[in-house]
């Protein structure tokens, strides 16, 4: 029996639903987890106000054909005396790992636990959280875990904004400003497509686009090898353009992965 697993923190949107539908297509049994994982939130982040519309989420899971929705409480995952965490190594050091210390330690730990609990054949992860995806791919390989990790394309609103549970925090004015991040990353991808291979030039081009939007503060923009997440580009592996911005108090991330011709890849390249 093939089991597909979709780990989520709830507040489901079309991005999550696309993962559940793919899991439904590929497998006999589909499990979705809804767990707002406290260990991946830093002090002062949005753990307490993270949206938790459980009834709505359960209806959506059912409508997409999920068989089981696993909704543990924090004490189920981290009982009293809990001590053991996954160190995700150098893939977790840059990008969001630099801005959110300890975030990927919490992500890798909870994903390992959820995979051990559900023992799926396949687990589905969106490419919007590209660094998370690479860390999970690496963890599964390094720890000889039997689950196949299936990367899924980012689902976007009509104006290009990547779907995210945190988009709900944006005011109307902030929502209009938010797509500047994907416009900036795609602008840099165009320059890459015309042959520019200097990562600093590509970053600068993206930053110039973001600077046109006064509501936005940049956390980071990076141009990296999509496999190693390092600035030294490997031969033929293409390019990851990744960014994080603050609009008001809301932090949004996005990325594009492009091949040597500048075409956006629908999924993460193989390791
Ligand atoms: O991507 C998310 O929603 C979370 O990081 C995950 C993978 C469910 C782990 O809590």
PDB file of C-alpha atoms and ligand atoms in Angstrom:
ATOM      1  CA  UNK A   1       0.000   0.000   0.000  1.00  0.00           C
ATOM      2  CA  UNK A   2       1.423   3.388  -1.047  1.00  0.00           C
ATOM      3  CA  UNK A   3       1.037   6.182   1.494  1.00  0.00           C
ATOM      4  CA  UNK A   4       1.333   9.883   0.615  1.00  0.00           C
ATOM      5  CA  UNK A   5       1.981  12.404   3.381  1.00  0.00           C
ATOM      6  CA  UNK A   6       1.510  16.185   3.330  1.00  0.00           C
ATOM      7  CA  UNK A   7       2.887  17.932   6.443  1.00  0.00           C
ATOM      8  CA  UNK A   8       1.343  21.378   7.063  1.00  0.00           C
ATOM      9  CA  UNK A   9       0.887  23.985   9.752  1.00  0.00           C
ATOM     10  CA  UNK A  10      -2.740  24.480   8.674  1.00  0.00           C
ATOM     11  CA  UNK A  11      -4.326  27.726   7.414  1.00  0.00           C
ATOM     12  CA  UNK A  12      -4.481  25.786   4.167  1.00  0.00           C
ATOM     13  CA  UNK A  13      -4.399  27.543   0.803  1.00  0.00           C
ATOM     14  CA  UNK A  14      -4.282  26.414  -2.800  1.00  0.00           C
ATOM     15  CA  UNK A  15      -0.556  25.601  -2.479  1.00  0.00           C
ATOM     16  CA  UNK A  16      -1.268  23.003   0.223  1.00  0.00           C
ATOM     17  CA  UNK A  17      -4.299  21.714  -1.668  1.00  0.00           C
ATOM     18  CA  UNK A  18      -2.161  21.083  -4.766  1.00  0.00           C
ATOM     19  CA  UNK A  19       0.113  18.887  -2.615  1.00  0.00           C
ATOM     20  CA  UNK A  20      -2.854  16.932  -1.220  1.00  0.00           C
ATOM     21  CA  UNK A  21      -4.283  16.420  -4.724  1.00  0.00           C
ATOM     22  CA  UNK A  22      -0.918  15.142  -5.999  1.00  0.00           C
ATOM     23  CA  UNK A  23      -0.664  12.803  -3.004  1.00  0.00           C
ATOM     24  CA  UNK A  24      -4.191  11.576  -3.783  1.00  0.00           C
ATOM     25  CA  UNK A  25      -3.231  10.876  -7.412  1.00  0.00           C
ATOM     26  CA  UNK A  26       0.001   9.041  -6.527  1.00  0.00           C
ATOM     27  CA  UNK A  27      -0.972   6.928  -3.500  1.00  0.00           C
ATOM     28  CA  UNK A  28      -3.553   4.578  -1.966  1.00  0.00           C
ATOM     29  CA  UNK A  29      -3.685   6.345   1.409  1.00  0.00           C
ATOM     30  CA  UNK A  30      -3.290  10.108   1.977  1.00  0.00           C
ATOM     31  CA  UNK A  31      -2.317  11.526   5.380  1.00  0.00           C
ATOM     32  CA  UNK A  32      -2.211  15.281   6.091  1.00  0.00           C
ATOM     33  CA  UNK A  33      -0.770  16.658   9.322  1.00  0.00           C
ATOM     34  CA  UNK A  34      -1.783  20.002  10.798  1.00  0.00           C
ATOM     35  CA  UNK A  35       0.627  21.093  13.509  1.00  0.00           C
ATOM     36  CA  UNK A  36       1.895  24.608  14.244  1.00  0.00           C
ATOM     37  CA  UNK A  37       5.351  23.491  15.314  1.00  0.00           C
ATOM     38  CA  UNK A  38       6.591  25.659  18.208  1.00  0.00           C
ATOM     39  CA  UNK A  39      10.264  24.689  17.793  1.00  0.00           C
ATOM     40  CA  UNK A  40      10.538  26.365  14.380  1.00  0.00           C
ATOM     41  CA  UNK A  41       9.403  29.776  15.666  1.00  0.00           C
ATOM     42  CA  UNK A  42      11.918  32.164  17.228  1.00  0.00           C
ATOM     43  CA  UNK A  43      11.290  34.525  20.144  1.00  0.00           C
ATOM     44  CA  UNK A  44       9.143  37.422  18.946  1.00  0.00           C
ATOM     45  CA  UNK A  45       7.887  35.548  15.863  1.00  0.00           C
ATOM     46  CA  UNK A  46       4.226  34.858  15.093  1.00  0.00           C
ATOM     47  CA  UNK A  47       3.683  31.493  16.905  1.00  0.00           C
ATOM     48  CA  UNK A  48       0.795  32.813  19.005  1.00  0.00           C
ATOM     49  CA  UNK A  49      -0.981  34.675  16.236  1.00  0.00           C
ATOM     50  CA  UNK A  50      -0.358  32.055  13.501  1.00  0.00           C
ATOM     51  CA  UNK A  51      -3.853  31.367  12.038  1.00  0.00           C
ATOM     52  CA  UNK A  52      -5.496  28.109  13.197  1.00  0.00           C
ATOM     53  CA  UNK A  53      -8.824  27.719  11.293  1.00  0.00           C
ATOM     54  CA  UNK A  54      -9.083  24.003  12.111  1.00  0.00           C
ATOM     55  CA  UNK A  55     -12.684  23.309  11.065  1.00  0.00           C
ATOM     56  CA  UNK A  56     -12.147  24.972   7.692  1.00  0.00           C
ATOM     57  CA  UNK A  57      -8.870  23.088   7.198  1.00  0.00           C
ATOM     58  CA  UNK A  58     -10.511  19.744   7.985  1.00  0.00           C
ATOM     59  CA  UNK A  59     -13.254  20.446   5.425  1.00  0.00           C
ATOM     60  CA  UNK A  60     -10.635  21.330   2.803  1.00  0.00           C
ATOM     61  CA  UNK A  61      -8.642  18.152   3.513  1.00  0.00           C
ATOM     62  CA  UNK A  62     -11.779  16.061   3.160  1.00  0.00           C
ATOM     63  CA  UNK A  63     -12.745  17.808  -0.086  1.00  0.00           C
ATOM     64  CA  UNK A  64      -9.299  17.016  -1.580  1.00  0.00           C
ATOM     65  CA  UNK A  65      -9.675  13.348  -0.633  1.00  0.00           C
ATOM     66  CA  UNK A  66      -7.384  13.079   2.396  1.00  0.00           C
ATOM     67  CA  UNK A  67      -8.025   9.852   4.324  1.00  0.00           C
ATOM     68  CA  UNK A  68      -6.447  10.844   7.641  1.00  0.00           C
ATOM     69  CA  UNK A  69      -5.775  14.279   9.162  1.00  0.00           C
ATOM     70  CA  UNK A  70      -3.291  14.099  12.038  1.00  0.00           C
ATOM     71  CA  UNK A  71      -3.673  17.069  14.415  1.00  0.00           C
ATOM     72  CA  UNK A  72      -1.310  16.501  17.348  1.00  0.00           C
ATOM     73  CA  UNK A  73      -0.934  18.891  20.261  1.00  0.00           C
ATOM     74  CA  UNK A  74       2.526  20.274  21.195  1.00  0.00           C
ATOM     75  CA  UNK A  75       2.774  17.893  24.182  1.00  0.00           C
ATOM     76  CA  UNK A  76       2.167  14.909  21.869  1.00  0.00           C
ATOM     77  CA  UNK A  77       5.193  15.815  19.747  1.00  0.00           C
ATOM     78  CA  UNK A  78       7.366  17.278  22.524  1.00  0.00           C
ATOM     79  CA  UNK A  79       6.356  15.518  25.759  1.00  0.00           C
ATOM     80  CA  UNK A  80       7.876  16.591  29.041  1.00  0.00           C
ATOM     81  CA  UNK A  81      11.609  15.731  29.078  1.00  0.00           C
ATOM     82  CA  UNK A  82      11.956  15.946  25.287  1.00  0.00           C
ATOM     83  CA  UNK A  83      15.648  16.444  24.365  1.00  0.00           C
ATOM     84  CA  UNK A  84      16.522  15.310  20.844  1.00  0.00           C
ATOM     85  CA  UNK A  85      16.891  17.638  17.834  1.00  0.00           C
ATOM     86  CA  UNK A  86      18.200  17.298  14.285  1.00  0.00           C
ATOM     87  CA  UNK A  87      21.192  19.487  13.356  1.00  0.00           C
ATOM     88  CA  UNK A  88      20.554  20.243   9.653  1.00  0.00           C
ATOM     89  CA  UNK A  89      24.160  21.319   8.931  1.00  0.00           C
ATOM     90  CA  UNK A  90      25.454  23.906   6.491  1.00  0.00           C
ATOM     91  CA  UNK A  91      22.376  23.968   4.213  1.00  0.00           C
ATOM     92  CA  UNK A  92      20.595  25.686   7.132  1.00  0.00           C
ATOM     93  CA  UNK A  93      23.211  28.389   7.676  1.00  0.00           C
ATOM     94  CA  UNK A  94      22.350  30.996   5.014  1.00  0.00           C
ATOM     95  CA  UNK A  95      19.122  32.500   3.633  1.00  0.00           C
ATOM     96  CA  UNK A  96      16.272  32.072   6.165  1.00  0.00           C
ATOM     97  CA  UNK A  97      18.615  30.143   8.473  1.00  0.00           C
ATOM     98  CA  UNK A  98      20.685  33.292   8.983  1.00  0.00           C
ATOM     99  CA  UNK A  99      17.622  35.467   9.677  1.00  0.00           C
ATOM    100  CA  UNK A 100      15.814  32.866  11.792  1.00  0.00           C
ATOM    101  CA  UNK A 101      18.408  31.057  13.955  1.00  0.00           C
ATOM    102  CA  UNK A 102      17.182  27.615  15.031  1.00  0.00           C
ATOM    103  CA  UNK A 103      14.273  27.629  12.561  1.00  0.00           C
ATOM    104  CA  UNK A 104      15.502  24.713  10.446  1.00  0.00           C
ATOM    105  CA  UNK A 105      16.567  22.717  13.511  1.00  0.00           C
ATOM    106  CA  UNK A 106      12.901  22.845  14.508  1.00  0.00           C
ATOM    107  CA  UNK A 107      11.679  22.089  10.980  1.00  0.00           C
ATOM    108  CA  UNK A 108      14.022  19.129  10.463  1.00  0.00           C
ATOM    109  CA  UNK A 109      13.173  17.718  13.900  1.00  0.00           C
ATOM    110  CA  UNK A 110       9.413  17.884  13.440  1.00  0.00           C
ATOM    111  CA  UNK A 111       9.550  16.548   9.870  1.00  0.00           C
ATOM    112  CA  UNK A 112      11.708  13.614  11.017  1.00  0.00           C
ATOM    113  CA  UNK A 113       9.225  12.872  13.796  1.00  0.00           C
ATOM    114  CA  UNK A 114       6.198  13.191  11.494  1.00  0.00           C
ATOM    115  CA  UNK A 115       7.815  10.888   8.915  1.00  0.00           C
ATOM    116  CA  UNK A 116       8.600   8.356  11.671  1.00  0.00           C
ATOM    117  CA  UNK A 117       4.998   8.501  12.900  1.00  0.00           C
ATOM    118  CA  UNK A 118       3.309   8.261   9.494  1.00  0.00           C
ATOM    119  CA  UNK A 119       5.932   6.119   7.644  1.00  0.00           C
ATOM    120  CA  UNK A 120       4.879   7.354   4.194  1.00  0.00           C
ATOM    121  CA  UNK A 121       6.045   6.097   0.803  1.00  0.00           C
ATOM    122  CA  UNK A 122       6.132   9.717  -0.423  1.00  0.00           C
ATOM    123  CA  UNK A 123       6.041  13.124   1.286  1.00  0.00           C
ATOM    124  CA  UNK A 124       5.148  16.332  -0.567  1.00  0.00           C
ATOM    125  CA  UNK A 125       6.852  19.706  -0.061  1.00  0.00           C
ATOM    126  CA  UNK A 126       6.275  23.003  -1.893  1.00  0.00           C
ATOM    127  CA  UNK A 127       9.174  24.752  -3.599  1.00  0.00           C
ATOM    128  CA  UNK A 128       8.246  28.119  -2.086  1.00  0.00           C
ATOM    129  CA  UNK A 129      10.127  26.934   0.996  1.00  0.00           C
ATOM    130  CA  UNK A 130      13.079  25.968  -1.159  1.00  0.00           C
ATOM    131  CA  UNK A 131      15.712  25.893   1.600  1.00  0.00           C
ATOM    132  CA  UNK A 132      13.393  23.741   3.722  1.00  0.00           C
ATOM    133  CA  UNK A 133      12.968  21.369   0.777  1.00  0.00           C
ATOM    134  CA  UNK A 134      16.742  21.014   0.275  1.00  0.00           C
ATOM    135  CA  UNK A 135      17.299  20.414   4.001  1.00  0.00           C
ATOM    136  CA  UNK A 136      14.616  17.713   4.078  1.00  0.00           C
ATOM    137  CA  UNK A 137      15.974  16.072   0.908  1.00  0.00           C
ATOM    138  CA  UNK A 138      19.445  16.010   2.494  1.00  0.00           C
ATOM    139  CA  UNK A 139      18.153  14.717   5.849  1.00  0.00           C
ATOM    140  CA  UNK A 140      16.243  11.862   4.239  1.00  0.00           C
ATOM    141  CA  UNK A 141      19.320  10.849   2.263  1.00  0.00           C
ATOM    142  CA  UNK A 142      21.786  11.254   5.142  1.00  0.00           C
ATOM    143  CA  UNK A 143      19.635   9.366   7.658  1.00  0.00           C
ATOM    144  CA  UNK A 144      18.691   6.531   5.224  1.00  0.00           C
ATOM    145  CA  UNK A 145      15.002   7.288   5.554  1.00  0.00           C
ATOM    146  CA  UNK A 146      12.761   5.272   3.208  1.00  0.00           C
ATOM    147  CA  UNK A 147      10.404   8.119   2.181  1.00  0.00           C
ATOM    148  CA  UNK A 148      10.613   9.682  -1.298  1.00  0.00           C
ATOM    149  CA  UNK A 149      10.505  13.497  -1.082  1.00  0.00           C
ATOM    150  CA  UNK A 150       8.359  14.973  -3.864  1.00  0.00           C
ATOM    151  CA  UNK A 151       9.033  18.672  -4.639  1.00  0.00           C
ATOM    152  CA  UNK A 152       5.967  20.556  -5.873  1.00  0.00           C
ATOM    153  CA  UNK A 153       5.862  23.858  -7.825  1.00  0.00           C
ATOM    154  CA  UNK A 154       4.986  27.077  -6.002  1.00  0.00           C
ATOM    155  CA  UNK A 155       1.340  28.057  -6.513  1.00  0.00           C
ATOM    156  CA  UNK A 156       0.871  31.765  -7.244  1.00  0.00           C
ATOM    157  CA  UNK A 157      -1.881  34.356  -7.237  1.00  0.00           C
ATOM    158  CA  UNK A 158      -2.706  35.962 -10.620  1.00  0.00           C
ATOM    159  CA  UNK A 159      -0.243  38.816  -9.962  1.00  0.00           C
ATOM    160  CA  UNK A 160       2.565  36.355  -9.179  1.00  0.00           C
ATOM    161  CA  UNK A 161       2.490  36.533  -5.368  1.00  0.00           C
ATOM    162  CA  UNK A 162       3.385  33.123  -3.943  1.00  0.00           C
ATOM    163  CA  UNK A 163       0.553  31.641  -1.889  1.00  0.00           C
ATOM    164  CA  UNK A 164       1.366  31.687   1.810  1.00  0.00           C
ATOM    165  CA  UNK A 165      -0.637  31.447   5.017  1.00  0.00           C
ATOM    166  CA  UNK A 166       1.092  34.685   6.050  1.00  0.00           C
ATOM    167  CA  UNK A 167      -0.434  36.639   3.117  1.00  0.00           C
ATOM    168  CA  UNK A 168      -3.530  36.898   5.344  1.00  0.00           C
ATOM    169  CA  UNK A 169      -1.599  39.335   7.578  1.00  0.00           C
ATOM    170  CA  UNK A 170      -1.230  41.916   4.753  1.00  0.00           C
ATOM    171  CA  UNK A 171      -3.351  45.088   4.631  1.00  0.00           C
ATOM    172  CA  UNK A 172      -4.907  45.981   1.254  1.00  0.00           C
ATOM    173  CA  UNK A 173      -2.065  48.415   0.541  1.00  0.00           C
ATOM    174  CA  UNK A 174       0.602  45.890   1.587  1.00  0.00           C
ATOM    175  CA  UNK A 175      -1.018  43.198  -0.569  1.00  0.00           C
ATOM    176  CA  UNK A 176      -0.603  45.463  -3.637  1.00  0.00           C
ATOM    177  CA  UNK A 177       3.097  45.931  -2.796  1.00  0.00           C
ATOM    178  CA  UNK A 178       3.874  42.252  -2.085  1.00  0.00           C
ATOM    179  CA  UNK A 179       4.407  40.935  -5.670  1.00  0.00           C
ATOM    180  CA  UNK A 180       7.475  43.193  -5.991  1.00  0.00           C
ATOM    181  CA  UNK A 181       9.546  40.272  -4.648  1.00  0.00           C
ATOM    182  CA  UNK A 182       8.685  37.861  -7.451  1.00  0.00           C
ATOM    183  CA  UNK A 183       8.997  40.680 -10.023  1.00  0.00           C
ATOM    184  CA  UNK A 184      12.517  41.375  -8.723  1.00  0.00           C
ATOM    185  CA  UNK A 185      13.576  37.721  -8.777  1.00  0.00           C
ATOM    186  CA  UNK A 186      12.195  37.242 -12.286  1.00  0.00           C
ATOM    187  CA  UNK A 187      13.994  40.400 -13.437  1.00  0.00           C
ATOM    188  CA  UNK A 188      17.293  38.926 -12.226  1.00  0.00           C
ATOM    189  CA  UNK A 189      16.374  35.609 -13.916  1.00  0.00           C
ATOM    190  CA  UNK A 190      15.970  37.479 -17.218  1.00  0.00           C
ATOM    191  CA  UNK A 191      19.454  38.955 -16.846  1.00  0.00           C
ATOM    192  CA  UNK A 192      20.784  35.456 -16.112  1.00  0.00           C
ATOM    193  CA  UNK A 193      19.007  34.265 -19.264  1.00  0.00           C
ATOM    194  CA  UNK A 194      20.942  36.882 -21.243  1.00  0.00           C
ATOM    195  CA  UNK A 195      24.217  35.344 -20.034  1.00  0.00           C
ATOM    196  CA  UNK A 196      25.067  37.286 -16.860  1.00  0.00           C
ATOM    197  CA  UNK A 197      26.781  34.849 -14.459  1.00  0.00           C
ATOM    198  CA  UNK A 198      28.041  37.246 -11.771  1.00  0.00           C
ATOM    199  CA  UNK A 199      25.912  36.599  -8.692  1.00  0.00           C
ATOM    200  CA  UNK A 200      26.536  40.058  -7.208  1.00  0.00           C
ATOM    201  CA  UNK A 201      25.244  41.716 -10.419  1.00  0.00           C
ATOM    202  CA  UNK A 202      22.156  39.495 -10.339  1.00  0.00           C
ATOM    203  CA  UNK A 203      21.460  40.335  -6.678  1.00  0.00           C
ATOM    204  CA  UNK A 204      21.901  44.054  -7.355  1.00  0.00           C
ATOM    205  CA  UNK A 205      19.422  43.894 -10.243  1.00  0.00           C
ATOM    206  CA  UNK A 206      16.804  42.280  -7.979  1.00  0.00           C
ATOM    207  CA  UNK A 207      17.445  44.747  -5.151  1.00  0.00           C
ATOM    208  CA  UNK A 208      16.947  47.701  -7.537  1.00  0.00           C
ATOM    209  CA  UNK A 209      13.449  46.446  -8.366  1.00  0.00           C
ATOM    210  CA  UNK A 210      12.559  45.941  -4.692  1.00  0.00           C
ATOM    211  CA  UNK A 211      13.822  49.460  -3.899  1.00  0.00           C
ATOM    212  CA  UNK A 212      11.008  50.881  -6.071  1.00  0.00           C
ATOM    213  CA  UNK A 213       8.485  49.755  -3.431  1.00  0.00           C
ATOM    214  CA  UNK A 214       8.604  52.030  -0.361  1.00  0.00           C
ATOM    215  CA  UNK A 215       6.534  49.722   1.877  1.00  0.00           C
ATOM    216  CA  UNK A 216       9.111  46.936   1.598  1.00  0.00           C
ATOM    217  CA  UNK A 217      12.224  46.296   3.691  1.00  0.00           C
ATOM    218  CA  UNK A 218      14.668  43.672   2.394  1.00  0.00           C
ATOM    219  CA  UNK A 219      15.747  40.822   4.654  1.00  0.00           C
ATOM    220  CA  UNK A 220      17.914  39.146   2.000  1.00  0.00           C
ATOM    221  CA  UNK A 221      18.258  38.536  -1.727  1.00  0.00           C
ATOM    222  CA  UNK A 222      20.624  35.754  -2.777  1.00  0.00           C
ATOM    223  CA  UNK A 223      21.762  34.155  -6.041  1.00  0.00           C
ATOM    224  CA  UNK A 224      23.028  30.645  -5.252  1.00  0.00           C
ATOM    225  CA  UNK A 225      23.677  27.182  -6.580  1.00  0.00           C
ATOM    226  CA  UNK A 226      20.294  25.422  -6.223  1.00  0.00           C
ATOM    227  CA  UNK A 227      21.824  22.176  -4.923  1.00  0.00           C
ATOM    228  CA  UNK A 228      24.496  23.371  -2.477  1.00  0.00           C
ATOM    229  CA  UNK A 229      22.856  26.750  -1.626  1.00  0.00           C
ATOM    230  CA  UNK A 230      26.326  28.288  -1.979  1.00  0.00           C
ATOM    231  CA  UNK A 231      27.326  31.274  -4.173  1.00  0.00           C
ATOM    232  CA  UNK A 232      29.813  29.183  -6.176  1.00  0.00           C
ATOM    233  CA  UNK A 233      27.724  27.873  -9.067  1.00  0.00           C
ATOM    234  CA  UNK A 234      28.184  24.242 -10.079  1.00  0.00           C
ATOM    235  CA  UNK A 235      28.381  23.373 -13.782  1.00  0.00           C
ATOM    236  CA  UNK A 236      24.939  22.994 -15.319  1.00  0.00           C
ATOM    237  CA  UNK A 237      22.939  23.107 -12.080  1.00  0.00           C
ATOM    238  CA  UNK A 238      21.248  26.430 -12.911  1.00  0.00           C
ATOM    239  CA  UNK A 239      20.578  29.174 -10.394  1.00  0.00           C
ATOM    240  CA  UNK A 240      18.439  29.749  -7.308  1.00  0.00           C
ATOM    241  CA  UNK A 241      17.281  33.343  -6.858  1.00  0.00           C
ATOM    242  CA  UNK A 242      15.791  33.629  -3.384  1.00  0.00           C
ATOM    243  CA  UNK A 243      14.529  36.567  -1.362  1.00  0.00           C
ATOM    244  CA  UNK A 244      12.840  37.489   1.903  1.00  0.00           C
ATOM    245  CA  UNK A 245      11.169  40.835   2.561  1.00  0.00           C
ATOM    246  CA  UNK A 246       9.270  42.516   5.346  1.00  0.00           C
ATOM    247  CA  UNK A 247       6.109  44.430   4.523  1.00  0.00           C
ATOM    248  CA  UNK A 248       5.079  46.044   7.759  1.00  0.00           C
ATOM    249  CA  UNK A 249       5.491  43.243  10.298  1.00  0.00           C
ATOM    250  CA  UNK A 250       4.874  40.466   7.764  1.00  0.00           C
ATOM    251  CA  UNK A 251       7.855  38.511   6.457  1.00  0.00           C
ATOM    252  CA  UNK A 252       7.398  36.928   3.016  1.00  0.00           C
ATOM    253  CA  UNK A 253       9.767  34.630   1.125  1.00  0.00           C
ATOM    254  CA  UNK A 254       9.919  33.527  -2.492  1.00  0.00           C
ATOM    255  CA  UNK A 255      12.344  32.088  -5.034  1.00  0.00           C
ATOM    256  CA  UNK A 256      12.785  31.068  -8.629  1.00  0.00           C
ATOM    257  CA  UNK A 257      15.031  28.271  -9.860  1.00  0.00           C
ATOM    258  CA  UNK A 258      16.228  28.772 -13.414  1.00  0.00           C
ATOM    259  CA  UNK A 259      18.179  26.537 -15.758  1.00  0.00           C
ATOM    260  CA  UNK A 260      21.115  27.673 -17.887  1.00  0.00           C
ATOM    261  CA  UNK A 261      18.745  29.247 -20.449  1.00  0.00           C
ATOM    262  CA  UNK A 262      16.857  31.204 -17.804  1.00  0.00           C
ATOM    263  CA  UNK A 263      13.720  29.042 -17.990  1.00  0.00           C
ATOM    264  CA  UNK A 264      12.005  28.622 -14.610  1.00  0.00           C
ATOM    265  CA  UNK A 265      12.159  24.999 -13.499  1.00  0.00           C
ATOM    266  CA  UNK A 266       8.888  23.445 -12.386  1.00  0.00           C
ATOM    267  CA  UNK A 267      10.627  21.412  -9.678  1.00  0.00           C
ATOM    268  CA  UNK A 268      13.869  21.168  -7.717  1.00  0.00           C
ATOM    269  CA  UNK A 269      16.815  19.676  -9.603  1.00  0.00           C
ATOM    270  CA  UNK A 270      17.922  16.213  -8.508  1.00  0.00           C
ATOM    271  CA  UNK A 271      20.768  16.185  -5.994  1.00  0.00           C
TER     272      UNK A 271
HETATM  273  O1  LIG B   1       6.287  24.168   5.547  1.00  0.00           O
HETATM  274  C1  LIG B   1       5.641  24.052   6.610  1.00  0.00           C
HETATM  275  O2  LIG B   1       4.452  24.307   6.667  1.00  0.00           O
HETATM  276  C2  LIG B   1       6.358  23.561   7.866  1.00  0.00           C
HETATM  277  O3  LIG B   1       7.655  24.056   7.934  1.00  0.00           O
HETATM  278  C3  LIG B   1       6.344  22.040   8.016  1.00  0.00           C
HETATM  279  C4  LIG B   1       7.073  21.340   6.885  1.00  0.00           C
HETATM  280  C5  LIG B   1       4.892  21.536   8.062  1.00  0.00           C
HETATM  281  C6  LIG B   1       7.021  21.630   9.330  1.00  0.00           C
HETATM  282  O4  LIG B   1       6.380  22.208  10.430  1.00  0.00           O
END
